GROMACS .gro file of C-alpha atoms in nm:
model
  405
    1UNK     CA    1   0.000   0.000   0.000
    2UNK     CA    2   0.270   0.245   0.111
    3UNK     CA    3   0.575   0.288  -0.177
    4UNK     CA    4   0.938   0.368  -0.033
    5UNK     CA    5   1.120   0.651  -0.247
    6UNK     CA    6   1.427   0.722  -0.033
    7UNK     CA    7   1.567   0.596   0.282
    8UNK     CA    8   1.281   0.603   0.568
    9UNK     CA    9   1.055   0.760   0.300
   10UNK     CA   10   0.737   0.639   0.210
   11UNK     CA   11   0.403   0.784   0.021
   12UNK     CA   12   0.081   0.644  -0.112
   13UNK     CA   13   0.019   0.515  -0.453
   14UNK     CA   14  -0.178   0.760  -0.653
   15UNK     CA   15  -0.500   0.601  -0.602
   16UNK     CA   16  -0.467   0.562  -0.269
   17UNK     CA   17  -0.368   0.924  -0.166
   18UNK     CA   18  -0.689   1.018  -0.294
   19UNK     CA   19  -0.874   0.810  -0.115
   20UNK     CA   20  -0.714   0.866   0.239
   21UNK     CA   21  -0.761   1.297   0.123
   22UNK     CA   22  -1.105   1.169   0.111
   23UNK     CA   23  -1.115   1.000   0.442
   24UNK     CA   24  -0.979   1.265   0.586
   25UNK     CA   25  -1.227   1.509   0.460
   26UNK     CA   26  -1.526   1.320   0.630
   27UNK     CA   27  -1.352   1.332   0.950
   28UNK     CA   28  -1.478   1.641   1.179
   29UNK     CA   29  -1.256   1.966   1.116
   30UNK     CA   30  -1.179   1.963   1.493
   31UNK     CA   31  -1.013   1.561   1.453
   32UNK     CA   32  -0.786   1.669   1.155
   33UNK     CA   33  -0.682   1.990   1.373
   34UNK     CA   34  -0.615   1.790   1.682
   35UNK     CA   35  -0.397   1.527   1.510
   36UNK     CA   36  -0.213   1.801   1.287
   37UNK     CA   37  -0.139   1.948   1.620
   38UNK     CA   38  -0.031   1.638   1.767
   39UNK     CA   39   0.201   1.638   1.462
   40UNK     CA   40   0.328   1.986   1.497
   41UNK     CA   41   0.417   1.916   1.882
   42UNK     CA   42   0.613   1.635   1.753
   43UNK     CA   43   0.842   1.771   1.531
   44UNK     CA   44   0.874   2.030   1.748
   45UNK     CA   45   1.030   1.886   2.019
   46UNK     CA   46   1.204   1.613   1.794
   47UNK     CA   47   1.367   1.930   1.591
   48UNK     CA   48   1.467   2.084   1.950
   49UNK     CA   49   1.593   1.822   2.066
   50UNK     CA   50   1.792   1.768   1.749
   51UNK     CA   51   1.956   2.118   1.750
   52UNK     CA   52   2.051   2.066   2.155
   53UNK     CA   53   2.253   1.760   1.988
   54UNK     CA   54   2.376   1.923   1.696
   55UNK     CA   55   2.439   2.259   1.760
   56UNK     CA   56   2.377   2.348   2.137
   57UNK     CA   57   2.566   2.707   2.123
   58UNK     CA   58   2.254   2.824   1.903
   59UNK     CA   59   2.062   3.096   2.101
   60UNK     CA   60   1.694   3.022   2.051
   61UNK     CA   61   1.368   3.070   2.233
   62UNK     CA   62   1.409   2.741   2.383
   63UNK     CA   63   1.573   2.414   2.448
   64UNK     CA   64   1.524   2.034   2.547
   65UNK     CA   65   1.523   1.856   2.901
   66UNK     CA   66   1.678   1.552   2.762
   67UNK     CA   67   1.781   1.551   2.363
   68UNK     CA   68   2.007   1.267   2.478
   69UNK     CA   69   1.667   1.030   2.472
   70UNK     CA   70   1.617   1.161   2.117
   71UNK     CA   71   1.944   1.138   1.976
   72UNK     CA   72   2.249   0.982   2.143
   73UNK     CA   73   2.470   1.185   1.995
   74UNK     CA   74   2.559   1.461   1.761
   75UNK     CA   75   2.627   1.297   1.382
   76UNK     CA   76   2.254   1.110   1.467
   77UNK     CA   77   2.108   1.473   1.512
   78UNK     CA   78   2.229   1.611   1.229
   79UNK     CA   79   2.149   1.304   1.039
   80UNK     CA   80   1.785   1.384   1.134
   81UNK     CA   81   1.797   1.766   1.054
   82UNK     CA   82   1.934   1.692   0.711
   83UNK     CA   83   1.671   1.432   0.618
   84UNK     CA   84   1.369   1.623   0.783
   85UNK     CA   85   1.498   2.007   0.709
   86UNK     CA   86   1.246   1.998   0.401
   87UNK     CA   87   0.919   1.827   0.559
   88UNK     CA   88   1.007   2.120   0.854
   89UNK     CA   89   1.003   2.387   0.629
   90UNK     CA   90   0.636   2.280   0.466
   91UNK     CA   91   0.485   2.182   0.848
   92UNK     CA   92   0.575   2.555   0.933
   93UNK     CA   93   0.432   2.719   0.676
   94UNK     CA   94   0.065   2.515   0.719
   95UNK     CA   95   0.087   2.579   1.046
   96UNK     CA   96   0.178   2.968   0.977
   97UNK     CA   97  -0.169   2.918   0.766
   98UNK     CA   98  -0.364   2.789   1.074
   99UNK     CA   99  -0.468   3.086   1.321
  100UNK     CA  100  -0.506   2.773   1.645
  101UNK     CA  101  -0.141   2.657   1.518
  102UNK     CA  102   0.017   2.956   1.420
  103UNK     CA  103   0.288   2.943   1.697
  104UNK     CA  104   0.431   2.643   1.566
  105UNK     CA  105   0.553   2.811   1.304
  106UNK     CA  106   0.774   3.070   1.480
  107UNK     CA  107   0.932   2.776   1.714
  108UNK     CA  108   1.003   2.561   1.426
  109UNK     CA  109   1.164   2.862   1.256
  110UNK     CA  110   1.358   2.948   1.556
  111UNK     CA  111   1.518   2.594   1.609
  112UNK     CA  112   1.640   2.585   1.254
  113UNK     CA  113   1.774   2.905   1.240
  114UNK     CA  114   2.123   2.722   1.303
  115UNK     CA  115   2.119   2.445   1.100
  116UNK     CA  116   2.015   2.657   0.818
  117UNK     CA  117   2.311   2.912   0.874
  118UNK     CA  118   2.573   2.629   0.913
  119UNK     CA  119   2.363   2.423   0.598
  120UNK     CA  120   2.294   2.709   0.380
  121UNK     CA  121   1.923   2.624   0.204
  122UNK     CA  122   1.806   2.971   0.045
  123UNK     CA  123   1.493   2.836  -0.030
  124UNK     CA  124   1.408   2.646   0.303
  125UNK     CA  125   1.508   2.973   0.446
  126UNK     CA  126   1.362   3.247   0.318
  127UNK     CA  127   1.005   3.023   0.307
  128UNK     CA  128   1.022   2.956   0.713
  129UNK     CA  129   1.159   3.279   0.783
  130UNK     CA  130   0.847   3.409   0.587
  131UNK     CA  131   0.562   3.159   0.771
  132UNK     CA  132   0.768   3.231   1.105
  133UNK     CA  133   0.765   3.625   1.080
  134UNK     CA  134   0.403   3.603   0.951
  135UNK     CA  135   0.326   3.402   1.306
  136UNK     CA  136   0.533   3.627   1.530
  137UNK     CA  137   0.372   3.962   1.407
  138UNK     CA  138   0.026   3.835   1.509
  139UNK     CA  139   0.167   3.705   1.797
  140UNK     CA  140   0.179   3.898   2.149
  141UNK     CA  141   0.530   3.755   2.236
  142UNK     CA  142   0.821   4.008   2.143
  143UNK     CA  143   1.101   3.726   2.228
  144UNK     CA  144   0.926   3.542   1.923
  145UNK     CA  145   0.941   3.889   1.732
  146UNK     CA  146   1.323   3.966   1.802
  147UNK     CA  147   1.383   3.585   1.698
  148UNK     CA  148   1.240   3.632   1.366
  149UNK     CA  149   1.393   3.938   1.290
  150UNK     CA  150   1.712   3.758   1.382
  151UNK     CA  151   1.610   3.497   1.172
  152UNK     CA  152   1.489   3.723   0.923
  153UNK     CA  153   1.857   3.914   0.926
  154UNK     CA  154   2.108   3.652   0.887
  155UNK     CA  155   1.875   3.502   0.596
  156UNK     CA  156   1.904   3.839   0.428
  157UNK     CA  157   2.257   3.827   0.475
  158UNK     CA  158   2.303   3.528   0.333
  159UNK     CA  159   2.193   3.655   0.000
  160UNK     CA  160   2.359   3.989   0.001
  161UNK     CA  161   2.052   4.217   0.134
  162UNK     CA  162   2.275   4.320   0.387
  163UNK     CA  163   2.153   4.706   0.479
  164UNK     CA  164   1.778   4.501   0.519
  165UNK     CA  165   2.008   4.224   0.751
  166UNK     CA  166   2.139   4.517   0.971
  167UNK     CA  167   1.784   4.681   0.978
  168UNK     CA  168   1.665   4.365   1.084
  169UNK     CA  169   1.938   4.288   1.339
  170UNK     CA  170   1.939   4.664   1.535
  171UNK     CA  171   1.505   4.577   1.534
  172UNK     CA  172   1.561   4.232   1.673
  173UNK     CA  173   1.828   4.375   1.933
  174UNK     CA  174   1.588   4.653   2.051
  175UNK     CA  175   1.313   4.395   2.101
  176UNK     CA  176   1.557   4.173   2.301
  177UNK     CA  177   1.654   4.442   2.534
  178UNK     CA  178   1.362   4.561   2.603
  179UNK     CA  179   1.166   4.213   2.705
  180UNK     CA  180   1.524   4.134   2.876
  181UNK     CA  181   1.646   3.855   2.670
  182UNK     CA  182   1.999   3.892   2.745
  183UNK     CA  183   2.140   3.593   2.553
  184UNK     CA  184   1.977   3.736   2.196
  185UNK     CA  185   2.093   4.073   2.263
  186UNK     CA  186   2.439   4.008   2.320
  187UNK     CA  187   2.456   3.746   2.037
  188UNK     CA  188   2.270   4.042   1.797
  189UNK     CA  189   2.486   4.303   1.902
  190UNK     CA  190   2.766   4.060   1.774
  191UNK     CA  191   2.550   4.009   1.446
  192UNK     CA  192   2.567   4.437   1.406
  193UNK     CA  193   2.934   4.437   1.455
  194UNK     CA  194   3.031   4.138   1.216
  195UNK     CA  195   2.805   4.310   0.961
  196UNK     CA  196   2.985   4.641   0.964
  197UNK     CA  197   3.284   4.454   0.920
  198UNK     CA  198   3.184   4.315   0.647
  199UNK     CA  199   3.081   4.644   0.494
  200UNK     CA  200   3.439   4.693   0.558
  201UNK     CA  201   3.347   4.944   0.812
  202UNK     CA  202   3.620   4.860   1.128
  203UNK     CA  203   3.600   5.130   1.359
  204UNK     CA  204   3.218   5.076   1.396
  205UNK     CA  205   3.279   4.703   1.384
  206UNK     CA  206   3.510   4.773   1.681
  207UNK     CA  207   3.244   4.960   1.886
  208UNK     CA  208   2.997   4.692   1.868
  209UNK     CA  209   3.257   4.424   1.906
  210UNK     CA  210   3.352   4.590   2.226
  211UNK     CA  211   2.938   4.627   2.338
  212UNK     CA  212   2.906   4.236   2.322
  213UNK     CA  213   3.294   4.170   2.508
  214UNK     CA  214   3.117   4.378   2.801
  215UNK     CA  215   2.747   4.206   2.756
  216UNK     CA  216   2.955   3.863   2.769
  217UNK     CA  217   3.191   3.958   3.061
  218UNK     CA  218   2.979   3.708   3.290
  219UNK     CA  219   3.000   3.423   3.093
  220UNK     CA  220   3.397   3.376   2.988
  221UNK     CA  221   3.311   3.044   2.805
  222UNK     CA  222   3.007   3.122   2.657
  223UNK     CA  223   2.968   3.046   2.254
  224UNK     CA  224   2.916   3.455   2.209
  225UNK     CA  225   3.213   3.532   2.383
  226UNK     CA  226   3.400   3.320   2.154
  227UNK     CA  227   3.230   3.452   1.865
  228UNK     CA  228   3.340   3.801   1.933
  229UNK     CA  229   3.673   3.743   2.021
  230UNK     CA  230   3.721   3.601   1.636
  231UNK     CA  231   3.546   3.872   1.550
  232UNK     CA  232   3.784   4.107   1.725
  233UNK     CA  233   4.078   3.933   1.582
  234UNK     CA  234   3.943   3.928   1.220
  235UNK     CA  235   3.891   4.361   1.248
  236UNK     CA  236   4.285   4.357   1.375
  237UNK     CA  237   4.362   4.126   1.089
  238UNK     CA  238   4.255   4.390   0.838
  239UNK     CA  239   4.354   4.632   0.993
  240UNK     CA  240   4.734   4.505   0.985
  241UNK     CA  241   4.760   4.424   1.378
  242UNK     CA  242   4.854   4.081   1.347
  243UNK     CA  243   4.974   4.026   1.715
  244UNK     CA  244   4.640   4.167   1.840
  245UNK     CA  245   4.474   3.944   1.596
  246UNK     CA  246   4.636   3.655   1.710
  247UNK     CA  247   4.637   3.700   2.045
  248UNK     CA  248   4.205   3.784   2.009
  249UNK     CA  249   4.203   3.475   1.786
  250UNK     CA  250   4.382   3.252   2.023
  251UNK     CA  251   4.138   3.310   2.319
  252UNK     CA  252   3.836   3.247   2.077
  253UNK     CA  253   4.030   2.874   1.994
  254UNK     CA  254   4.096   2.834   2.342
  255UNK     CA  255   3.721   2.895   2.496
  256UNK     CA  256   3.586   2.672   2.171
  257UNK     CA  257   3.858   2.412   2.294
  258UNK     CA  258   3.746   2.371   2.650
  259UNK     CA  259   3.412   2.365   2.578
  260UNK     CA  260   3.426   2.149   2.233
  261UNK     CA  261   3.273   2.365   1.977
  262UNK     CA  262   3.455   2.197   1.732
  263UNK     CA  263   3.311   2.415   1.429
  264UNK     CA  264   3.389   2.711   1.594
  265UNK     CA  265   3.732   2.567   1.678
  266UNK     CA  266   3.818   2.501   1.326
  267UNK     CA  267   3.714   2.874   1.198
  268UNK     CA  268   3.935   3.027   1.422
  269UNK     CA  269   4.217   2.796   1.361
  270UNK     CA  270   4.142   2.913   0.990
  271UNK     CA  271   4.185   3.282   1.059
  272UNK     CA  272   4.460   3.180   1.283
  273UNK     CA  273   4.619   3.071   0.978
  274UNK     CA  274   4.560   3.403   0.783
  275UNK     CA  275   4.732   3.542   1.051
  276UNK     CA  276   5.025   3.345   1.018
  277UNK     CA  277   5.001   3.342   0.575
  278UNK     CA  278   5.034   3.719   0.598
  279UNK     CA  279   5.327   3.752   0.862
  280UNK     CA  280   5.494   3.562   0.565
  281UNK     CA  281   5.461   3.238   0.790
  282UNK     CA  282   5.390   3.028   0.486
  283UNK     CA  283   5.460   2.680   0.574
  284UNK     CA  284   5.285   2.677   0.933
  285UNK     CA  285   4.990   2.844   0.770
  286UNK     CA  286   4.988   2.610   0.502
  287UNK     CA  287   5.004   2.278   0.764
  288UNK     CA  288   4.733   2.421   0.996
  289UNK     CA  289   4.518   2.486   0.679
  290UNK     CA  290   4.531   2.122   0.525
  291UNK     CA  291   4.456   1.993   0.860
  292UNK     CA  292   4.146   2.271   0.911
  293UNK     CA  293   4.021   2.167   0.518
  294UNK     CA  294   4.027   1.780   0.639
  295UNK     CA  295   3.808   1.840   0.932
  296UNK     CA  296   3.577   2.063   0.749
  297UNK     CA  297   3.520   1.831   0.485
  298UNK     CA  298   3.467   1.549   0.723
  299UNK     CA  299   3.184   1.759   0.893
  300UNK     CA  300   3.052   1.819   0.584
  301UNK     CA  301   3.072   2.183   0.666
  302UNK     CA  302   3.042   2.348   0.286
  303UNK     CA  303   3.129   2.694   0.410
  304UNK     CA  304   3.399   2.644   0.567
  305UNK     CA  305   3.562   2.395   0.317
  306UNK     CA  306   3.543   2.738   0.031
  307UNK     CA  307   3.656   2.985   0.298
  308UNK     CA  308   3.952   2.705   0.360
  309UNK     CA  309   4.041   2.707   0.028
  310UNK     CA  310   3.996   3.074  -0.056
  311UNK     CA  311   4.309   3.106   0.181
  312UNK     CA  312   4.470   2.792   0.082
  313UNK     CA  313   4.467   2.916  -0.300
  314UNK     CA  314   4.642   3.293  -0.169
  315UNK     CA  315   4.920   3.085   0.008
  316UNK     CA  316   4.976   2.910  -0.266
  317UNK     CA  317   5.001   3.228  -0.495
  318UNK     CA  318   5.230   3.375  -0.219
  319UNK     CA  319   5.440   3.049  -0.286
  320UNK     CA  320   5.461   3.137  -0.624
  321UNK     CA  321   5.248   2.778  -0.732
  322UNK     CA  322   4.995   2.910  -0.984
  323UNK     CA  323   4.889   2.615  -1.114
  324UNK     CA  324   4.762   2.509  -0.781
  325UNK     CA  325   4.694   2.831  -0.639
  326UNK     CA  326   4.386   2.844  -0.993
  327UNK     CA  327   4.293   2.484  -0.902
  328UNK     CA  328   4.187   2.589  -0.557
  329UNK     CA  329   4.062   2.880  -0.618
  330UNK     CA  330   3.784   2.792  -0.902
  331UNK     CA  331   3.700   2.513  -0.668
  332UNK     CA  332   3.620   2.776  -0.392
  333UNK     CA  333   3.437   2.996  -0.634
  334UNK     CA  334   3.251   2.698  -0.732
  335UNK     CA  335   3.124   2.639  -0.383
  336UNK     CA  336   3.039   2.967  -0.265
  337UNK     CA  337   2.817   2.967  -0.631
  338UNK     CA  338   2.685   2.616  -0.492
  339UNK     CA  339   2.603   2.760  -0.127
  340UNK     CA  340   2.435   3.036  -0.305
  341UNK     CA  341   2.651   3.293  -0.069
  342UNK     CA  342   2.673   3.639  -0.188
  343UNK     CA  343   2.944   3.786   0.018
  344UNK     CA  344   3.129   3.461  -0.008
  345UNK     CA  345   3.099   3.451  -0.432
  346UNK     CA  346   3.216   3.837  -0.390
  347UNK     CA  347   3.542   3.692  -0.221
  348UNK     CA  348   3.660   3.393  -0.436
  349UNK     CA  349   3.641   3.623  -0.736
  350UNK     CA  350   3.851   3.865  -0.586
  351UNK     CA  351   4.087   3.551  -0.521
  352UNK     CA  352   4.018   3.377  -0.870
  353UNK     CA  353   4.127   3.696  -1.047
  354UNK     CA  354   4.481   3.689  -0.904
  355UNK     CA  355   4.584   3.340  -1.044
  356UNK     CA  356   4.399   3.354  -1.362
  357UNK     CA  357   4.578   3.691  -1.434
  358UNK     CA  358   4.917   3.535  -1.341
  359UNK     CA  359   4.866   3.225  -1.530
  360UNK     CA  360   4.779   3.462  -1.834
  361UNK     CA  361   4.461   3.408  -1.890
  362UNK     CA  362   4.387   3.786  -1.902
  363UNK     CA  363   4.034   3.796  -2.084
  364UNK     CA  364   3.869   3.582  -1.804
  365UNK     CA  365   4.043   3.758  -1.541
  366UNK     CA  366   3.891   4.048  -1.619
  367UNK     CA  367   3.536   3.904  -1.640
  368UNK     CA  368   3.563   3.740  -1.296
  369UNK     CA  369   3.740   4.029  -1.160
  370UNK     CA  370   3.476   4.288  -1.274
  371UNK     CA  371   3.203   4.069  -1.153
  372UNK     CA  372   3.341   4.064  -0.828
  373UNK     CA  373   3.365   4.421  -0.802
  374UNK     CA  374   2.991   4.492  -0.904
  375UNK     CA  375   2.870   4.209  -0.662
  376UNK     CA  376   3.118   4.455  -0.397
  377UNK     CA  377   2.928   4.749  -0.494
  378UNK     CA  378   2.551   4.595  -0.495
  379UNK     CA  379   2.590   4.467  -0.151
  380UNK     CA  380   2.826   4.741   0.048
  381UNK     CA  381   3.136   4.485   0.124
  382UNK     CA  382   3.400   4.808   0.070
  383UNK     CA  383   3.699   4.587   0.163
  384UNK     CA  384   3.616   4.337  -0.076
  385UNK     CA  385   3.569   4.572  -0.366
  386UNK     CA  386   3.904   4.765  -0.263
  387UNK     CA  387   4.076   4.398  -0.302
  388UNK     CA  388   3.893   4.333  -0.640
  389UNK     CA  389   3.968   4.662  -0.777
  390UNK     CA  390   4.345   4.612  -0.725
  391UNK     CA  391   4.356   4.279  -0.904
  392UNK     CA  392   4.138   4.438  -1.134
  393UNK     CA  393   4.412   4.737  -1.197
  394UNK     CA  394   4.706   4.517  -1.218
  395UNK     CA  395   4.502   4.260  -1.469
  396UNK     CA  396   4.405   4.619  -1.694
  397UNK     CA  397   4.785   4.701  -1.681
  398UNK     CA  398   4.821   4.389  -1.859
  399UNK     CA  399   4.625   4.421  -2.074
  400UNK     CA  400   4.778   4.728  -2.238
  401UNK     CA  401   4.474   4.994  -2.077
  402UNK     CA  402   4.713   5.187  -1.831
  403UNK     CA  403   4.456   5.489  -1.797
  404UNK     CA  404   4.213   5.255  -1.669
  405UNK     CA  405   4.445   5.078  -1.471
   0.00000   0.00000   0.00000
C-alpha cells in the first residue's frame, strides 16, 4: 500500500492518496486539527531536541530537558535535521496558515535558524523565515518577534541584502533588550558588529565588538564570547595588527577548545592561519590549513571547506604555485556559487582573479574580476571591492589599458 522513495521515506500510490484525502475530509474539522497538532508538537520537540545535539551554542527561544533520549549523539542529530529540514520547512508554513497553530511556526523557525546558517538552504530559508515572521507579528510575544527578525537578518545576509540584515538585526536587538532577553541581545549586538565589518566598516565594527565583550563579561566560556573574540581578531587582521589578531584569535580557539565547539574551533584555527600566511609564515599556515580543510570536509561543513580554500589558494600564490593556487581557487568559487553565498561569491572572485591573471589568462580575469567588483558594490562589502579593484588594476595594466588601470 505504502511505496518507499528514499531511505525512511514512504508515500501512497496515486489512487490511494486520494482516497485517504477523502477519508480525511469526512472526519470532523476539529479531529484533523487535533492530530495536525499532535504532529506539529512532535516535530517540534524532535527538531529541539535535534539542535541541543547538533548545535547546542545556538541561542533560541528554547531548548530540550533531555535531547540525549532523542538522539544519542551529535552525527545522529544532524542526520535527522538533514533528512527532515524539508518536511520542517512545509509543516511551518501550514501551520503559519492555521490561526489555532500559528505558533508552531515561529518555534520551528527558531530551532532551525542554526542548522540553516551552518547548511545554507536559500529556499528552506527564506520560506520559514516568511511563515515564522508572519506568526510572530500576530503574535503577542516580542522574544518570538526579536527571533524572527534575527532569523529574518542573517537570511538576508546570506543573500547579500545586507543594509535590510542590519535593519533587521538593530530591530531584533531593541526587542531583546527591552523584554530582557539577554542571551539574543548580546549574540545580535555581535551580528551588528560582524556586519559592519563586512561592509568593511572597522571602527564601527570595533564599537559593537567591544558592546558584546562587556554584555559577555559574565560568561567567559560562553559560545558569544567566543564569537566576538574572532570577531575582534578578524577587524585587527585587516587592519594590519597581526599580534592583536592573534592574540584575540587565540582566546576564541581556546574557549571553543574547552568547551568542544569543534566548528567554531576550526574557523578560528582558519583565521589563525591568515594570521600566520600574511606575517609571511607560509609553511605553518599552510600545515594548519590542510589539517582545518580535512576536518571541514569530514563535517561536511560546505562553508567552511570554500573559505579554507579561498586562503589555501592565496598561500599558494604567495608560494609562487599558480597552477595550484587556480585549481583551488575555481573550486572555492565553485562552492560559494553552490552555497548560493553572496558575500562569499564576492570573495573567491577577488581571489580567482589573481591566479587567472598570473597564469595569463587575461580575458577571463577580467570578467571574474569585474564581476566581483559589481557584486562589492551591490551589496556594500567596501573591503572586498578595494581587493577586487586592485587585481582588477594590475590585470588592466596587462592588458595594455594603463589609464584605466
Amino acid at each position: 500500500m505504502l511505496l518507499q522513495y528514499s531511505a525512511h521515506r514512504f508515500r501512497f500510490h496515486d489512487l490511494l492518496r486520494l482516497y485517504a484525502d477523502k477519508l480525511v475530509e469526512a472526519e470532523s474539522s476539529r479531529t484533523r486539527h487535533d492530530a495536525f497538532a499532535r504532529l506539529l508538537a512532535s516535530y517540534a520537540e524532535r527538531v529541539t531536541a535535534a539542535m541541543d545535539r547538533a548545535l547546542p551554542q545556538m541561542v533560541r527561544l528554547a531548548g530540550h530537558p533531555r535531547p540525549e533520549g532523542q538522539f544519542p549523539d551529535e552525527k545522529r542529530a544532524a542526520a535527522w535535521l538533514a533528512a527532515e529540514a524539508t518536511a520542517l520547512v512545509l509543516l511551518a508554513e501550514q501551520a503559519g496558515r492555521d490561526g489555532g497553530l500559528a505558533d508552531f511556526a515561529w518555534r520551528i523557525a527558531d530551532q532551525l535558524r542554526g542548522y540553516l546558517l551552518v547548511n545554507p538552504h536559500v529556499d528552506g530559508w527564506t520560506r520559514i523565515v516568511g511563515a515564522g515572521w508572519s506568526a510572530a507579528e500576530r503574535s503577542a510575544d516580542r522574544r518570538a518577534r526579536a527571533a524572527m527578525l534575527m532569523s529574518r537578518g542573517q537570511a538576508r545576509s546570506m543573500v547579500g541584502r545586507d543594509l535590510e540584515g542590519l535593519d533587521d538585526a538593530l530591530t531584533a536587538l531593541r526587542l531583546a533588550q527591552e523584554c530582557g532577553w539577554d542571551a539574543a541581545a548580546a549574540y545580535l549586538s555581535h551580528n551588528v558588529g560582524w556586519q559592519y565589518y563586512e561592509f568593511g566598516r572597522l571602527a564601527d565594527a570595533e564599537t559593537w565588538f567591544g558592546r558584546t565583550l562587556d554584555l559577555t563579561a559574565h560568561e567567559p566560556l560562553g559560545h558569544i564570547r567566543a564569537a566576538v573574540l574572532n570577531g575582534i581578531g578578524m577587524n585587527m587582521l585587516d587592519r594590519g595588527r597581526y599580534e592583536d589578531a592573534a592574540t584575540s584569535l587565540t582566546a576564541a580557539l581556546e574557549i571553543n577548545n574547552a568547551t568542544g565547539r569543534e566548528r567554531s574551533a576550526l574557523v578560528n584555527r582558519g583565521n589563525l592561519a591568515s594570521v600566520l600566511r600574511q606575517r609571511g609564515e607560509l609553511l605553518d599556515a599552510a600545515e594548519q590549513l590542510d589539517t582545518v580543510l580535512r576536518r571541514h570536509r569530514r563535517r561536511g561543513d560546505l562553508r567552511g571547506e570554500l573559505s579554507t580554500l579561498d586562503d589555501m589558494s592565496r598561500l599558494e600564490i604567495d608560494r609562487r604555485n599558480l597552477a595550484t593556487g587556480l585549481s583551488l581557487a575555481r573550486q572555492a568559487h565553485d562552492l560559494a556559487v553552490e552555497t548560493y553565498d553572496r558575500r562569499a561569491q564576492t570573495m573567491t572572485a577577488g581571489t580567482l582573479g589573481n591566479p587567472l591573471r598570473e597564469n595569463s589568462e587575461i580575458a577571463q580575469a577580467l570578467d571574474v574580476l569585474r564581476d566581483g567588483v559589481a557584486m562589492a558594490r551591490r551589496h556594500s562589502y567596501r573591503y572586498l571591492e578595494t581587493r577586487a579593484r586592485v587585481g582588477l588594476a594590475r590585470a588592466l595594466a596587462l592588458a595594455g589599458e594603463p589609464d584605466a588601470a
